Amino acid sequence: MSNKRKVYRLYAHEIMEYRINGKNSEGNFFVAVTHDVSQSGACLYLMDEVHVGDRIALSYRSVSVRENAVVKWVEKIHDDLYIAGMMFA
């Protein structure tokens, strides 16, 4: 099967932090694990439910980089485990 993606994806399991903008005014970040990352977005494993259209602030623990993203799709994997695709904004 050929890969028709426009950008290369790096498949790596990196720990990062995220915050759902507008939902937690204290500014607390939650922990997530990446499934893959590209120049245009990321796919993350989350333990909190997010919804399509949510704006997310991402912070990589390994490097001091912050990104803003918009949730494009979400799938519940198990009780409190979700996988979500996000596009950098």
PDB file of C-alpha atoms in Angstrom:
ATOM      1  CA  MET A   1       0.000   0.000   0.000  1.00  0.00           C
ATOM      2  CA  SER A   2       1.456   3.347  -0.963  1.00  0.00           C
ATOM      3  CA  ASN A   3       1.515   6.334   1.372  1.00  0.00           C
ATOM      4  CA  LYS A   4      -0.375   9.265  -0.165  1.00  0.00           C
ATOM      5  CA  ARG A   5       0.355  11.725   2.635  1.00  0.00           C
ATOM      6  CA  LYS A   6       1.738  15.097   1.568  1.00  0.00           C
ATOM      7  CA  VAL A   7       4.151  15.363   4.495  1.00  0.00           C
ATOM      8  CA  TYR A   8       6.429  12.821   6.147  1.00  0.00           C
ATOM      9  CA  ARG A   9       5.321  11.555   9.568  1.00  0.00           C
ATOM     10  CA  LEU A  10       7.733  10.640  12.324  1.00  0.00           C
ATOM     11  CA  TYR A  11       6.387   7.695  14.308  1.00  0.00           C
ATOM     12  CA  ALA A  12       7.643   8.196  17.849  1.00  0.00           C
ATOM     13  CA  HIS A  13       6.244   7.838  21.323  1.00  0.00           C
ATOM     14  CA  GLU A  14       7.160  11.117  23.000  1.00  0.00           C
ATOM     15  CA  ILE A  15       5.645  12.378  26.242  1.00  0.00           C
ATOM     16  CA  MET A  16       4.149  15.819  25.885  1.00  0.00           C
ATOM     17  CA  GLU A  17       1.718  18.072  27.688  1.00  0.00           C
ATOM     18  CA  TYR A  18      -1.482  19.640  26.432  1.00  0.00           C
ATOM     19  CA  ARG A  19      -4.171  22.048  27.551  1.00  0.00           C
ATOM     20  CA  ILE A  20      -7.641  22.422  26.065  1.00  0.00           C
ATOM     21  CA  ASN A  21      -7.900  26.154  25.479  1.00  0.00           C
ATOM     22  CA  GLY A  22     -10.879  27.736  27.202  1.00  0.00           C
ATOM     23  CA  LYS A  23     -11.712  24.700  29.374  1.00  0.00           C
ATOM     24  CA  ASN A  24      -9.210  24.952  32.212  1.00  0.00           C
ATOM     25  CA  SER A  25      -8.569  28.543  33.133  1.00  0.00           C
ATOM     26  CA  GLU A  26      -5.892  27.618  35.679  1.00  0.00           C
ATOM     27  CA  GLY A  27      -3.619  26.757  32.758  1.00  0.00           C
ATOM     28  CA  ASN A  28      -2.872  23.227  33.958  1.00  0.00           C
ATOM     29  CA  PHE A  29      -1.360  20.929  31.370  1.00  0.00           C
ATOM     30  CA  PHE A  30      -2.248  17.229  31.043  1.00  0.00           C
ATOM     31  CA  VAL A  31       0.056  14.441  29.836  1.00  0.00           C
ATOM     32  CA  ALA A  32      -0.238  12.826  26.390  1.00  0.00           C
ATOM     33  CA  VAL A  33       1.889  10.475  24.293  1.00  0.00           C
ATOM     34  CA  THR A  34       2.481  11.013  20.594  1.00  0.00           C
ATOM     35  CA  HIS A  35       1.726   8.339  18.043  1.00  0.00           C
ATOM     36  CA  ASP A  36       3.172  10.354  15.174  1.00  0.00           C
ATOM     37  CA  VAL A  37       4.167  13.929  14.363  1.00  0.00           C
ATOM     38  CA  SER A  38       4.610  15.836  11.099  1.00  0.00           C
ATOM     39  CA  GLN A  39       5.112  19.441  10.053  1.00  0.00           C
ATOM     40  CA  SER A  40       1.353  19.903   9.770  1.00  0.00           C
ATOM     41  CA  GLY A  41       0.043  18.055  12.821  1.00  0.00           C
ATOM     42  CA  ALA A  42       0.206  15.231  15.320  1.00  0.00           C
ATOM     43  CA  CYS A  43      -1.655  12.149  16.441  1.00  0.00           C
ATOM     44  CA  LEU A  44      -1.814  11.773  20.235  1.00  0.00           C
ATOM     45  CA  TYR A  45      -2.950   9.274  22.842  1.00  0.00           C
ATOM     46  CA  LEU A  46      -4.941  11.136  25.523  1.00  0.00           C
ATOM     47  CA  MET A  47      -6.592  10.148  28.788  1.00  0.00           C
ATOM     48  CA  ASP A  48      -9.098  13.006  28.584  1.00  0.00           C
ATOM     49  CA  GLU A  49     -11.906  13.327  26.077  1.00  0.00           C
ATOM     50  CA  VAL A  50     -11.498  16.012  23.435  1.00  0.00           C
ATOM     51  CA  HIS A  51     -13.893  16.975  20.654  1.00  0.00           C
ATOM     52  CA  VAL A  52     -13.491  17.841  16.995  1.00  0.00           C
ATOM     53  CA  GLY A  53     -12.862  21.582  16.770  1.00  0.00           C
ATOM     54  CA  ASP A  54     -11.280  21.910  20.238  1.00  0.00           C
ATOM     55  CA  ARG A  55      -8.241  24.170  20.249  1.00  0.00           C
ATOM     56  CA  ILE A  56      -5.318  22.544  22.029  1.00  0.00           C
ATOM     57  CA  ALA A  57      -2.059  24.034  23.316  1.00  0.00           C
ATOM     58  CA  LEU A  58       0.738  21.441  23.028  1.00  0.00           C
ATOM     59  CA  SER A  59       4.037  21.557  24.881  1.00  0.00           C
ATOM     60  CA  TYR A  60       6.844  19.107  24.118  1.00  0.00           C
ATOM     61  CA  ARG A  61       8.736  17.970  27.230  1.00  0.00           C
ATOM     62  CA  SER A  62      11.934  16.985  25.392  1.00  0.00           C
ATOM     63  CA  VAL A  63      12.345  20.417  23.776  1.00  0.00           C
ATOM     64  CA  SER A  64      10.950  23.752  24.837  1.00  0.00           C
ATOM     65  CA  VAL A  65       8.517  24.103  21.932  1.00  0.00           C
ATOM     66  CA  ARG A  66       4.849  24.999  22.118  1.00  0.00           C
ATOM     67  CA  GLU A  67       2.314  24.553  19.340  1.00  0.00           C
ATOM     68  CA  ASN A  68      -1.350  25.369  18.965  1.00  0.00           C
ATOM     69  CA  ALA A  69      -3.516  22.785  17.231  1.00  0.00           C
ATOM     70  CA  VAL A  70      -7.117  22.050  16.303  1.00  0.00           C
ATOM     71  CA  VAL A  71      -8.606  18.575  16.858  1.00  0.00           C
ATOM     72  CA  LYS A  72      -9.646  17.090  13.487  1.00  0.00           C
ATOM     73  CA  TRP A  73     -10.767  13.614  14.605  1.00  0.00           C
ATOM     74  CA  VAL A  74     -11.106  11.591  17.816  1.00  0.00           C
ATOM     75  CA  GLU A  75     -11.581   7.893  18.506  1.00  0.00           C
ATOM     76  CA  LYS A  76     -12.239   6.299  21.893  1.00  0.00           C
ATOM     77  CA  ILE A  77      -9.921   3.306  22.275  1.00  0.00           C
ATOM     78  CA  HIS A  78     -10.871   2.147  25.760  1.00  0.00           C
ATOM     79  CA  ASP A  79     -12.604   3.467  28.908  1.00  0.00           C
ATOM     80  CA  ASP A  80     -10.496   6.602  29.454  1.00  0.00           C
ATOM     81  CA  LEU A  81      -8.117   6.317  26.498  1.00  0.00           C
ATOM     82  CA  TYR A  82      -8.522   8.287  23.279  1.00  0.00           C
ATOM     83  CA  ILE A  83      -6.495   8.827  20.130  1.00  0.00           C
ATOM     84  CA  ALA A  84      -6.875  12.153  18.350  1.00  0.00           C
ATOM     85  CA  GLY A  85      -5.550  13.704  15.161  1.00  0.00           C
ATOM     86  CA  MET A  86      -4.625  17.377  15.355  1.00  0.00           C
ATOM     87  CA  MET A  87      -3.626  19.979  12.795  1.00  0.00           C
ATOM     88  CA  PHE A  88      -1.214  22.697  13.879  1.00  0.00           C
ATOM     89  CA  ALA A  89      -2.836  26.116  13.782  1.00  0.00           C
TER      90      ALA A  89
END
